Each structure stands twice: as C-alpha cells, then as structure tokens.
Coordinates of C-alpha atoms and ligand atoms in Angstrom, one line a residue:
Chain A
M1 CA -63.7 -8.0 3.7
I2 CA -60.3 -7.4 5.5
K3 CA -58.3 -4.9 3.5
K4 CA -54.9 -6.1 2.4
K5 CA -52.0 -4.1 3.8
V6 CA -49.1 -2.6 1.5
L7 CA -46.1 -1.1 3.0
I8 CA -44.2 1.2 0.7
V9 CA -40.6 2.1 1.5
C10 CA -39.6 5.0 -0.9
N11 CA -38.8 8.7 -0.4
E12 CA -39.4 9.8 -4.0
A13 CA -42.8 12.0 -3.9
L14 CA -44.0 11.4 -7.4
L15 CA -43.4 7.8 -7.8
R16 CA -44.4 6.9 -4.5
D17 CA -47.6 8.8 -4.9
L18 CA -48.6 6.9 -8.2
I19 CA -47.8 3.5 -6.5
I20 CA -50.2 4.7 -3.5
F21 CA -52.8 6.0 -6.2
T22 CA -52.9 2.4 -8.1
L23 CA -53.1 0.4 -4.8
E24 CA -55.7 2.3 -3.2
K25 CA -57.7 1.9 -6.3
L26 CA -57.4 -1.7 -5.3
Q27 CA -58.8 -1.2 -2.0
C28 CA -55.6 -2.1 -0.4
E29 CA -54.4 0.0 2.9
V30 CA -51.1 1.5 2.2
E31 CA -48.8 2.5 4.7
L32 CA -45.7 4.5 4.0
V33 CA -42.2 4.7 5.5
D34 CA -39.2 6.7 3.6
N35 CA -36.2 4.9 5.2
P36 CA -35.2 0.9 6.1
K37 CA -35.0 1.5 9.9
D38 CA -38.8 2.6 9.8
A39 CA -39.6 -0.4 7.4
V40 CA -38.2 -2.7 9.7
K41 CA -40.2 -1.4 12.6
R42 CA -43.2 -1.7 11.3
I43 CA -42.9 -5.2 9.8
E44 CA -41.8 -6.1 13.2
S45 CA -45.3 -5.2 14.7
D46 CA -47.6 -5.9 11.9
N47 CA -48.3 -8.3 9.0
Y48 CA -48.5 -6.8 5.2
N49 CA -49.5 -8.9 2.2
I50 CA -47.2 -6.7 -0.2
V51 CA -43.9 -4.5 0.5
V52 CA -42.9 -2.4 -2.1
I53 CA -39.1 -0.9 -2.2
G54 CA -38.1 2.1 -4.1
D55 CA -35.2 4.4 -3.8
N56 CA -35.4 5.4 0.1
K57 CA -33.3 7.4 2.5
G58 CA -31.4 4.3 3.4
T59 CA -27.8 3.1 2.1
V60 CA -28.7 -0.4 2.5
V61 CA -29.1 -1.7 -1.2
K62 CA -32.8 -2.9 -2.0
S63 CA -31.8 -6.8 -2.5
K64 CA -30.5 -6.7 1.1
L65 CA -33.6 -4.7 2.6
A66 CA -35.8 -7.1 0.9
E67 CA -34.0 -10.1 2.4
I68 CA -33.9 -8.6 6.0
I69 CA -37.8 -7.8 5.6
Y70 CA -38.4 -11.2 4.4
N71 CA -36.5 -13.0 7.2
K72 CA -38.0 -10.8 9.7
C73 CA -41.7 -11.1 8.7
K74 CA -43.8 -13.8 10.7
R75 CA -46.3 -13.6 7.7
K76 CA -44.2 -13.6 4.4
P77 CA -45.1 -10.9 1.9
Q78 CA -44.6 -10.3 -1.8
I79 CA -41.9 -8.3 -1.9
V80 CA -41.7 -5.6 -5.0
I81 CA -38.4 -3.9 -5.7
F82 CA -38.5 -0.9 -8.1
K83 CA -35.1 -1.2 -9.8
R84 CA -33.1 1.4 -11.3
I85 CA -31.3 1.0 -14.9
N86 CA -27.8 0.2 -13.4
E87 CA -28.8 -1.9 -10.3
T88 CA -28.4 -5.6 -10.0
I89 CA -31.2 -7.3 -8.0
P90 CA -30.4 -11.0 -7.5
K91 CA -33.2 -13.4 -8.1
E92 CA -35.3 -14.5 -5.1
F93 CA -38.6 -16.3 -5.2
Y94 CA -40.1 -13.8 -3.0
L95 CA -38.9 -10.8 -5.3
T96 CA -40.9 -9.2 -8.0
V97 CA -38.3 -6.9 -9.8
I98 CA -39.8 -3.9 -11.4
N99 CA -37.9 -1.6 -13.7
K100 CA -38.5 1.9 -12.3
P101 CA -40.2 4.1 -14.3
T102 CA -38.6 7.1 -15.5
F103 CA -41.4 9.1 -17.3
H104 CA -41.9 11.2 -14.5
E105 CA -38.5 12.1 -14.2
A106 CA -38.7 13.3 -17.5
L107 CA -41.7 15.2 -17.2
L108 CA -39.9 17.2 -13.9
E109 CA -36.9 17.8 -16.5
V110 CA -39.3 19.5 -18.8
A111 CA -40.9 21.4 -15.8
E112 CA -37.7 22.6 -14.9
K113 CA -36.8 23.9 -18.4
E114 CA -39.9 25.9 -18.0
G115 CA -38.4 27.4 -14.3
I116 CA -40.9 25.2 -12.5
Q117 CA -39.5 24.8 -9.1
T118 CA -39.1 20.6 -8.6
T119 CA -36.7 20.3 -5.9
H120 CA -39.3 19.6 -3.4
M121 CA -40.1 16.3 -5.8
H122 CA -36.5 15.1 -5.4
Q123 CA -36.0 14.8 -1.4
L124 CA -32.4 15.7 -1.0
E125 CA -31.3 15.2 2.8
H126 CA -27.9 16.3 4.3
I127 CA -26.4 13.7 6.8
D128 CA -25.4 14.7 10.0
L129 CA -21.8 13.6 10.2
S130 CA -20.8 15.3 13.6
N131 CA -20.3 12.6 15.9
Y132 CA -20.2 9.7 13.2
I133 CA -17.8 7.9 15.3
K134 CA -19.2 8.4 18.8
L135 CA -15.9 7.2 20.7
P136 CA -13.2 8.5 18.5
H137 CA -9.7 7.2 18.9
F138 CA -7.4 8.0 16.5
R139 CA -4.4 5.8 15.7
K140 CA -1.4 6.4 12.8
T141 CA -2.0 4.1 10.3
N142 CA -0.5 3.4 7.1
I143 CA -3.1 3.7 4.7
V144 CA -2.4 0.5 2.5
K145 CA -2.4 -1.5 5.7
F146 CA -5.7 0.1 7.0
F147 CA -7.5 -1.1 3.8
K148 CA -5.9 -4.6 4.0
N149 CA -7.0 -5.0 7.5
L150 CA -10.6 -3.3 6.7
K151 CA -13.2 -5.8 8.0
G152 CA -17.0 -5.6 6.9
N153 CA -19.6 -3.5 9.1
L154 CA -17.3 -0.9 10.4
K155 CA -17.4 2.9 10.3
F156 CA -14.3 4.7 9.5
H157 CA -12.9 8.1 9.6
I158 CA -9.6 8.7 8.0
R159 CA -7.7 11.9 8.2
N160 CA -4.5 13.6 7.9
E161 CA -3.4 17.3 7.9
K162 CA -5.2 18.1 4.8
E163 CA -7.7 15.4 3.9
E164 CA -10.7 13.7 5.6
I165 CA -12.8 11.0 4.4
L166 CA -15.8 9.2 6.6
G167 CA -17.5 6.0 5.6
F168 CA -18.1 2.7 6.5
T169 CA -18.3 -1.0 5.0
M170 CA -21.7 -3.2 5.1
G171 CA -20.9 -6.7 4.2
A172 CA -18.4 -6.4 0.8
D173 CA -19.3 -2.9 0.2
I174 CA -17.6 0.2 1.0
F175 CA -19.6 3.5 1.2
I176 CA -18.0 7.1 1.4
L177 CA -20.3 9.6 2.9
K178 CA -17.7 12.5 3.0
S179 CA -14.3 13.2 1.4
T180 CA -12.5 15.9 0.8
L181 CA -10.3 14.3 -1.9
D182 CA -10.9 15.3 -5.5
N183 CA -10.6 11.8 -6.7
I184 CA -11.8 9.1 -4.0
H185 CA -9.6 6.6 -5.9
S186 CA -6.3 8.5 -5.1
I187 CA -7.1 7.5 -1.5
L188 CA -4.1 5.1 -1.1
L189 CA -1.6 7.9 -1.8
L190 CA -2.5 9.8 1.5
E191 CA 0.4 9.8 3.9
N192 CA 0.7 10.7 7.6
V193 CA -2.8 9.2 8.1
E194 CA -5.0 8.5 11.3
T195 CA -7.9 6.3 11.5
S196 CA -10.6 5.6 13.7
T197 CA -13.1 3.2 13.3
E198 CA -16.3 1.8 15.0
P199 CA -18.7 -1.1 14.4
L200 CA -21.9 -0.3 12.6
N201 CA -24.9 -2.3 13.6
L202 CA -27.8 -3.0 11.7
N203 CA -30.1 -0.7 13.0
E204 CA -27.6 2.2 12.7
F205 CA -27.1 1.2 9.1
L206 CA -30.6 0.9 8.5
S207 CA -31.2 4.7 9.7
L208 CA -28.3 5.9 7.8
T209 CA -29.4 8.1 5.2
L210 CA -27.7 8.6 1.8
D211 CA -27.6 11.6 -0.4
T212 CA -26.5 11.9 -4.1
K213 CA -23.2 12.4 -2.7
T214 CA -22.7 9.3 -1.5
F215 CA -20.1 6.8 -2.9
K216 CA -21.0 3.2 -3.0
S217 CA -18.9 0.6 -4.5
N218 CA -17.7 -3.3 -4.1
L219 CA -14.7 -2.9 -1.6
R220 CA -13.0 -5.2 -4.1
D221 CA -13.4 -3.1 -7.1
F222 CA -12.5 -0.1 -5.0
I223 CA -9.2 -1.5 -3.9
I224 CA -8.5 -2.4 -7.8
N225 CA -9.5 1.2 -9.0
C226 CA -7.3 2.8 -6.1
V227 CA -4.2 0.6 -7.1
D228 CA -4.9 1.3 -10.4
N229 CA -4.9 4.9 -9.8
I230 CA -1.4 4.9 -9.0
N231 CA 0.9 5.4 -11.9
D232 CA 4.2 6.3 -10.0
K233 CA 6.3 3.4 -10.0
E234 CA 8.1 4.4 -7.0
K235 CA 4.9 4.6 -5.0
L236 CA 3.9 1.2 -6.0
L237 CA 7.3 -0.5 -5.1
E238 CA 7.0 1.7 -1.5
I239 CA 4.0 -0.8 -1.0
M240 CA 5.9 -4.1 -1.6
P241 CA 9.3 -3.4 0.0
E242 CA 10.5 -6.7 1.1
R243 CA 11.1 -7.8 -2.7
D244 CA 12.9 -11.1 -1.9
S245 CA 9.7 -12.3 -0.2
I246 CA 8.3 -15.5 -1.1
V247 CA 4.7 -15.2 -2.4
T248 CA 2.3 -17.9 -2.0
L249 CA -1.3 -18.0 -3.0
K250 CA -4.0 -18.0 -0.2
A251 CA -7.1 -17.3 -2.0
P252 CA -8.7 -19.7 -4.2
S253 CA -7.2 -19.5 -7.9
Y254 CA -10.7 -19.3 -9.4
I255 CA -11.7 -16.6 -7.4
V256 CA -8.4 -14.8 -8.1
K257 CA -9.0 -15.5 -11.8
Q258 CA -12.2 -13.5 -12.0
I259 CA -10.5 -10.2 -11.5
D260 CA -9.4 -8.9 -14.8
I261 CA -6.0 -7.0 -13.7
I262 CA -4.8 -10.1 -12.0
K263 CA -5.8 -12.6 -14.5
E264 CA -4.4 -10.5 -17.4
N265 CA -0.8 -9.9 -15.4
I266 CA -0.1 -12.8 -13.0
D267 CA 0.5 -16.3 -14.0
I268 CA -1.7 -17.6 -11.2
D269 CA -1.3 -21.4 -11.8
K270 CA 2.4 -20.7 -11.6
L271 CA 1.8 -18.7 -8.4
N272 CA -0.1 -21.6 -6.9
T273 CA 2.7 -24.2 -7.5
P274 CA 4.6 -23.8 -4.1
E275 CA 7.8 -25.6 -5.5
N276 CA 8.1 -22.5 -7.8
N277 CA 9.1 -20.5 -4.7
L278 CA 8.1 -17.2 -6.6
T279 CA 9.5 -14.0 -4.8
I280 CA 7.9 -10.6 -5.2
N281 CA 10.9 -9.7 -7.5
D282 CA 10.2 -13.0 -9.7
I283 CA 6.8 -12.1 -10.0
I284 CA 7.1 -7.9 -10.9
E285 CA 9.9 -8.6 -13.1
N286 CA 12.2 -6.5 -10.7
G287 CA 10.1 -3.8 -10.8
E288 CA 10.1 -3.2 -14.6
N289 CA 6.5 -4.3 -15.2
I290 CA 4.4 -1.9 -13.7
N291 CA 0.9 -3.8 -14.5
K292 CA 2.2 -7.0 -12.7
L293 CA 3.2 -4.9 -9.8
K294 CA -0.1 -3.2 -9.8
A295 CA -1.8 -6.6 -10.0
L296 CA 0.2 -8.3 -7.1
I297 CA -0.3 -5.0 -4.9
C298 CA -4.1 -5.8 -5.6
M299 CA -3.7 -9.3 -4.3
H300 CA -1.8 -8.3 -1.2
I301 CA -4.1 -5.6 -0.2
L302 CA -7.1 -8.0 -0.8
N303 CA -5.3 -10.5 1.4
M304 CA -5.4 -13.2 -1.5
I305 CA -1.5 -13.9 -1.0
E306 CA 1.1 -14.5 1.6
I307 CA 4.0 -12.8 1.9
E308 CA 6.9 -14.5 3.9
Q309 CA 10.4 -13.6 4.3
P310 CA 12.7 -16.4 3.8
A311 CA 14.0 -17.8 6.9
S312 CA 17.0 -15.6 7.5
P313 CA 19.0 -16.5 11.0
S314 CA 20.0 -12.9 11.4
K315 CA 18.8 -9.5 10.0
Y316 CA 21.6 -9.4 7.4
D317 CA 23.0 -12.2 5.1
V318 CA 26.4 -11.9 6.5
K319 CA 28.6 -14.9 7.9
I320 CA 31.4 -13.9 9.9
K321 CA 32.7 -14.8 13.6
K322 CA 31.5 -12.2 16.2
S323 CA 35.2 -12.3 17.4
F324 CA 36.5 -11.7 13.9
L325 CA 34.1 -8.8 13.6
K326 CA 35.3 -7.3 16.7
K327 CA 38.9 -7.6 15.8
I328 CA 38.1 -5.6 12.6
I329 CA 36.2 -2.7 14.7
D330 CA 39.2 -2.4 17.0
R331 CA 41.6 -2.1 14.2
I332 CA 39.5 0.6 12.3
R333 CA 39.3 2.4 15.5
G334 CA 42.9 2.6 16.2
L335 CA 43.7 3.9 12.6
Chain B
M1 CA 43.6 -16.3 5.2
M2 CA 40.0 -14.6 5.1
V3 CA 39.0 -11.8 3.2
F4 CA 36.1 -9.8 3.8
R5 CA 34.6 -6.9 1.6
I6 CA 33.6 -3.5 2.2
I7 CA 31.7 -1.9 -0.6
V8 CA 31.4 1.7 -1.1
T9 CA 28.8 3.0 -4.0
G10 CA 27.9 6.3 -5.1
S11 CA 27.3 8.4 -8.5
F12 CA 30.7 9.9 -10.7
N13 CA 32.4 12.3 -8.2
S14 CA 30.7 11.5 -5.2
G15 CA 33.8 11.0 -3.1
K16 CA 34.3 7.1 -3.3
T17 CA 37.8 7.2 -4.3
E18 CA 38.5 9.8 -1.4
F19 CA 36.4 7.6 0.9
I20 CA 38.7 4.5 0.4
K21 CA 41.8 6.5 0.6
Q22 CA 41.4 7.0 4.2
I23 CA 41.4 3.9 5.6
S24 CA 43.2 1.8 2.7
E25 CA 46.8 0.9 3.7
I26 CA 47.7 1.5 -0.2
E27 CA 46.8 4.2 -2.7
P28 CA 43.4 3.2 -4.0
I29 CA 44.1 1.8 -7.5
T30 CA 41.6 0.7 -10.4
T31 CA 41.6 -2.8 -10.6
D32 CA 43.6 -3.2 -13.9
K33 CA 46.8 -2.4 -11.5
P34 CA 46.5 -4.8 -8.4
V35 CA 49.6 -4.9 -6.1
T36 CA 50.1 -8.1 -5.0
E37 CA 49.6 -11.7 -6.1
Q38 CA 47.5 -12.2 -3.2
D39 CA 45.4 -9.1 -4.4
L40 CA 45.2 -10.2 -7.8
K41 CA 43.5 -13.9 -7.0
E42 CA 40.8 -12.1 -5.2
I43 CA 40.1 -9.7 -7.4
K44 CA 40.7 -11.3 -10.7
A45 CA 36.9 -11.7 -11.6
L46 CA 36.5 -8.1 -11.1
T47 CA 39.0 -6.6 -13.2
T48 CA 37.2 -5.9 -16.1
V49 CA 35.0 -3.5 -14.0
A50 CA 35.8 0.3 -13.3
L51 CA 36.5 -0.4 -9.6
D52 CA 38.5 1.3 -7.2
F53 CA 40.3 -1.0 -4.8
G54 CA 41.8 -0.7 -1.3
R55 CA 43.1 -3.0 1.2
L56 CA 43.2 -3.0 5.2
T57 CA 45.1 -5.8 6.6
I58 CA 43.5 -6.7 10.1
D59 CA 45.9 -9.4 11.3
D60 CA 47.5 -12.6 9.9
D61 CA 44.1 -14.0 9.3
I62 CA 41.8 -11.5 8.2
I63 CA 42.0 -8.8 5.4
I64 CA 39.4 -6.1 4.4
H65 CA 39.3 -5.1 0.7
L66 CA 37.5 -2.0 -0.2
Y67 CA 36.0 -1.6 -3.3
A68 CA 34.5 1.5 -4.7
T69 CA 31.8 0.6 -7.4
P70 CA 30.4 3.4 -9.5
G71 CA 27.1 1.5 -9.1
Q72 CA 26.0 2.2 -13.2
E73 CA 23.6 -0.4 -14.2
R74 CA 25.9 -1.5 -17.2
F75 CA 28.2 -3.1 -14.3
D76 CA 24.9 -5.0 -12.7
F77 CA 26.3 -8.5 -13.3
I78 CA 29.1 -8.1 -11.1
Y79 CA 27.4 -7.0 -8.0
P80 CA 26.0 -10.6 -6.9
L81 CA 30.1 -11.7 -7.1
L82 CA 31.1 -8.3 -5.7
L83 CA 28.7 -8.9 -2.6
K84 CA 30.3 -12.1 -1.7
N85 CA 31.9 -12.1 1.8
A86 CA 30.6 -8.5 1.9
L87 CA 30.3 -6.9 5.4
A88 CA 28.8 -3.8 4.6
V89 CA 27.7 -1.2 1.8
I90 CA 28.3 2.4 2.2
I91 CA 26.3 4.6 -0.3
L92 CA 27.8 8.0 -1.0
G93 CA 25.9 11.0 -2.1
D94 CA 27.6 14.3 -3.0
I95 CA 25.6 17.2 -1.0
T96 CA 26.4 19.7 -3.6
D97 CA 24.8 17.6 -6.4
E98 CA 21.3 17.1 -6.9
K99 CA 21.6 14.1 -9.1
S100 CA 24.0 12.5 -6.9
L101 CA 21.4 12.6 -4.0
K102 CA 18.7 11.4 -6.4
D103 CA 20.6 8.3 -7.0
I104 CA 21.1 7.2 -3.5
T105 CA 17.5 5.6 -3.1
K106 CA 18.6 3.8 -6.6
Y107 CA 21.5 2.4 -5.5
Y108 CA 20.0 1.4 -1.9
R109 CA 17.4 -0.6 -4.0
K110 CA 19.7 -2.4 -5.9
F111 CA 21.9 -3.6 -3.2
Y112 CA 19.3 -4.3 -0.9
N113 CA 17.5 -6.4 -3.6
L114 CA 20.8 -8.6 -4.0
K115 CA 21.7 -9.0 -0.6
R116 CA 20.6 -7.7 3.1
L117 CA 23.8 -5.9 4.3
P118 CA 24.1 -3.3 7.0
T119 CA 23.9 0.0 5.0
V120 CA 24.7 3.4 5.7
V121 CA 24.2 6.4 3.5
A122 CA 27.2 9.2 4.0
L123 CA 26.4 12.6 2.4
T124 CA 30.0 13.7 1.4
K125 CA 31.2 17.4 0.7
T126 CA 29.4 18.8 3.6
D127 CA 32.4 21.0 4.1
L128 CA 31.5 22.9 1.0
D129 CA 29.4 26.1 0.8
N130 CA 27.2 25.1 -2.4
K131 CA 24.9 22.5 -0.5
V132 CA 21.6 21.3 -2.0
Q133 CA 18.3 22.9 -0.2
Q134 CA 17.7 20.9 3.1
E135 CA 14.1 20.3 1.8
K136 CA 15.2 18.9 -1.6
I137 CA 17.8 16.4 0.3
D138 CA 14.7 15.3 2.8
E139 CA 12.6 14.6 -0.4
Y140 CA 15.3 13.0 -2.1
L141 CA 16.0 10.8 0.7
S142 CA 12.3 10.5 2.0
S143 CA 11.6 6.7 0.6
L144 CA 14.8 5.3 2.3
P145 CA 13.8 3.0 5.4
K146 CA 13.9 4.6 8.7
D147 CA 16.7 2.6 9.9
V148 CA 19.2 3.2 7.3
P149 CA 21.1 5.7 9.1
I150 CA 22.5 8.9 7.1
K151 CA 25.7 10.7 8.1
M152 CA 27.2 13.9 7.0
I153 CA 30.8 13.6 6.1
N154 CA 33.6 15.1 4.5
A155 CA 35.4 12.3 2.7
T156 CA 38.6 13.8 2.7
D157 CA 38.6 13.4 6.5
K158 CA 40.1 10.0 7.8
E159 CA 38.1 10.4 11.0
D160 CA 34.7 11.0 9.1
V161 CA 35.6 7.9 7.4
K162 CA 36.3 5.7 10.1
K163 CA 32.8 6.6 11.9
T164 CA 31.1 6.0 8.8
V165 CA 32.3 2.6 8.3
L166 CA 32.3 1.7 12.4
L167 CA 28.6 2.5 12.4
A168 CA 27.8 0.2 9.7
L169 CA 30.2 -2.6 11.2
Q170 CA 28.3 -1.9 14.5
M171 CA 25.0 -2.4 13.0
L172 CA 26.0 -6.0 11.9
L173 CA 27.6 -6.8 15.4
E174 CA 24.4 -5.8 17.1
S175 CA 22.1 -7.4 14.9
D176 CA 22.1 -10.8 16.1
E177 CA 22.9 -10.5 19.6
D178 CA 21.6 -14.1 20.6
Q179 CA 23.0 -15.6 17.6
E180 CA 25.1 -18.7 17.4
E181 CA 28.6 -17.9 15.9
I182 CA 28.9 -19.1 12.5
V183 CA 32.4 -19.4 10.7
Ligands
LIG1 N1 35.9 19.2 0.0 C1 35.4 18.1 -0.2 N2 36.0 17.5 -1.4 C2 35.7 15.9 -1.5 C3 34.9 15.4 -0.6 N3 34.6 14.2 -1.1 C4 35.4 14.2 -2.4 N4 36.0 15.2 -2.6 C5 36.8 15.8 -4.2 O1 35.9 15.5 -5.1 C6 36.6 14.7 -6.1 C7 35.9 13.5 -6.5 O2 36.3 12.6 -5.5 P1 36.5 11.2 -5.8 O3 36.8 10.6 -4.7 O4 37.3 11.0 -7.1 O5 35.1 10.9 -6.4 P2 34.5 9.3 -7.1 O6 34.2 9.6 -8.4 O7 33.1 9.0 -6.1 O8 35.5 8.5 -7.0 C8 38.0 14.8 -5.7 O9 38.4 16.1 -6.0 C9 38.0 14.8 -4.4 O10 39.1 15.4 -3.8 C10 34.3 16.0 0.5 O11 33.7 15.4 1.4 N5 34.6 17.3 0.3
LIG2 MG1 37.0 7.1 -8.3

C-alpha cells in the first residue's frame, strides 16, 4: 500500500509533534516545514493528500497560504488550518478549520511556574532587517500623502531624525516589522519624514518571518485608528487645508457606510448628491466638529473622496485691471 | 470712481492704527466719524464695528480704503462684506506679545477661508528690546503656509509700512501673468 503523504507547515514544537504523532499512527508519511516558502517549494515538486497549516514563521495569513497552496497543487489536497481564537478564516470548500488546541500552552505555563525552561518550545526568531530595502532611495514625503498613495505589496522604510519604521503591505494588510514609536498609531504625526519603498514579491513575502513583535492590521483599520489617535484640532486641520474645495464621493456609498467613524459622522447620501456642492468647510462645520473632521480625513487618506479646488482663474479672488494695480503700486512707492 | 480695500488685522495693540496712519492721507478714524459724504456712503454698512479707517487717493478714478479690524470673533459677520473689493490682507503681530503672535494663524485661517487674497504677515515693534524668543515665534508661525511672507517691521516707520503693502500688491500683480485683464 502506498502511504498517504502529509505536509505540515508549523513551527510550534509541541503542537507539531502532536500532529505528527497522530498522523504517523495512521500510517501517513509526514513531512515538515516551518515556513510558507518551503511549503510552496514542496507542493510544487510533490503531491500531498493533506496539508496542515498551523502557526509558522511566515507573515502570510493562513487562509492566504492555503489558497496559494491549493492553486499551485496539481493534485488537490485536503487542507487543514489550525486556527487561533481571534483569527478569522473564510469558508472554502477545500478547507477544514480546526480550533487550535490550547491545552499544551496551559501545560507550558504550569511548567514555567515551576521554573522549568520552556523557551525552546516557543520558537522566537529575530528578523534580520539590515538590507531590508535592497536599493534604498529616500525621498522627503508628507506622511499623510505617503499613506494616501501607499499601494499593496510594497516594502517601506519610514524615518526622520528620531524615529524609524519598517514594514510592508500585502494585499489589504499592513505589517510593521520594526518601529521605534511608542504607539504605532501616532505615525501620522511624524514630521520631516523621508521614505523609501520597494516592491514585495510573493517569494519574499513567503520567506519573511514574523515574531511576536510583528504588528499586523488591515490597512483601512490602521489608517482609521491613526486618524482617530490625533486629537489636536490644529493638526487635523493641517491635513485638510484647502477648505473651500468641493468634495465628491468616489467610493461606492455602501462601502463607505461600512466604516463606523464615517457612517456616524458624515451624511453620505447628502455627500453623494453632486448638486449639493459640499465644501470641506460645510462638512466639518468650519472646523468646529472634530469627529466630522476625523471622518473626512479618513475618507481622504483612503481615497474615498475627490477634492477639487473650485475653478479659480487666478491664485487670488481679486478682480482688478492690471493697469490699475500698477498705478496703485506706483502711487504707494512714491509716498 | 472705484474703491479698493486693503485690510489690516491683528490683535489689540499690535499696531494696526499706526500702520494705517503711515499711508493714509487722513488721520485714521474710527468709523463713527467718517469725513466726507463719499466715504460715508462706502463705509456705511461697516460703521457699527470698531474699525479704523484710512484713505489713499490714487487718481481721479481710484481710491484705496484702508481698514483696520481687530479680527475678533464677534465681528465675524462683517468680514464677507469687508472683503468685497479687497486687494490684500496684512496681518500684524506684536513681536513683544506672545498672545498677539499666537493669534496670527487664527486670523490667517479666518481670512483664508473667506477669500483668497494676497496675504502678508508683519511682525511689529521689532525696534523694541523685549522681543519674544525666536524659537517661540517660529513655533507660533510654523503652521502658516510657506508662501505667506513674514516681514519684520516698525509700524511707526512709513518705509516699512509701504514695503509691506507693496509686497502684498506685488504678489497680486505676479499671480496671474498670463491672465486676461478683467474689469
Ligand atoms: N515702538 C513701536 N511702537 C509701536 C509699533 N507699532 C505700534 N506701536 C505702538 O503701540 C501702541 C499700539 O498701537 P496701535 O496702532 O494703536 O495698535 P492697534 O490696537 O492694533 O490699533 C501705540 O502706542 C503705538 O504707537 C512699532 O512697530 N514700534
Ligand atoms: Mg487701533
């Protein structure tokens, strides 16, 4: 009888051993990798009946790794995901989701209380971030503009004289690998920033290891939290300077309405009626309403709105013949 | 006859009256005592407000009215009216008075949001010794857009005042080089 083959993608010593123990009892041939990159390499060169995905050294979310593996496999396997309590895994027909057992963690805790060394059971790896961006080319950037223009699948390095932040985006998610900020959500308050970016390819993504310090968030939630973190009205107003500009909704209103801070503060239907010609000032009640201001800034950074200066023939709203202006200037000169 | 306006604003005691005095052909007056019939007509609507008023005749066709407004919120209702036919806004800050310097950005925002006018910030009393520390000044003015010029002046000095007004008018003159002239 040909043995059934199982690939395990996991770096958690105890859980991994438990899975292997069980499957080997079932006469399966078990192979083991601890990171997504090796996993993809294996499934490209061999067929597996079952792939088990647990916590591993990669930053790629488990459901995304499952999708990549499923699409790359010639012979489609069963894929099992061990899910943490707070993880959400979308339903897929090829997926079986199992709640990750926690009894072994509890066991480790008890052991630790008795002074038993358990660190070798946890696997913590430090990421080498020297040369993170291979060809750094730093440019002075406004941090708000940077996030407004930030695309998916990019590595970025943000710095000023005091702070340094390294991270990347993958799809709609943002990962922070290193940050000197006490609170990463204060990032929009950084001044005199320069940034450097570089595309992140799939292979590199799969081989990026994450440790407990890695911050991960949906980019949209991240921006909203960062804006919400600014409570200085003047700072907020600086982000929205051209306050007589006309605002139009660019994103579909049902999407915009999914975001609480926006839904609760901005009348989306009113904004979505172009005849209303709403200006920034109209929406933020001349800067009096800080929550409306925050909501509008979120929409601005998330590229949900278009901001247009009303057509003005000159930089200034002044109508005077040039010849008159010259006369006035001459007269004052001669005073 | 065409009347254009130049608006001078700034906190109490920042030198607005002095400033206007330098280029006005009449003693600056509060608007409840206008001098001529013509002036009265023009500024009638503004007489309820504590404005200082000066005048400069350019030629038979053009007159400049100079207004000094304390910029306080209780006069907000008057600004849209005041800014009609306005050519420039001069914002004064007393360099010996922190509060006065802090108010500059407030006034800038107020006028910027009402109308786009060439705007110059002038710090007055630079001839005095008890100036606010430079770092503090920089901090208070840091959120002004970079294209707003900041001049150091003595508001009792006619040449300083002339240069300040000329700078604002020059900004206007250069703003629309290729634009058609509009009456
Ligand atoms: N030395 C000096 N005194 C000034 C200057 N500007 C204004 N003053 C004086 O400061 C006081 C207040 O000025 P004023 O024009 O009445 O301020 P306003 O309240 O803004 O109209 C007056 O005594 C002026 O003579 C300046 O640049 N230098
Ligand atoms: Mg006065």
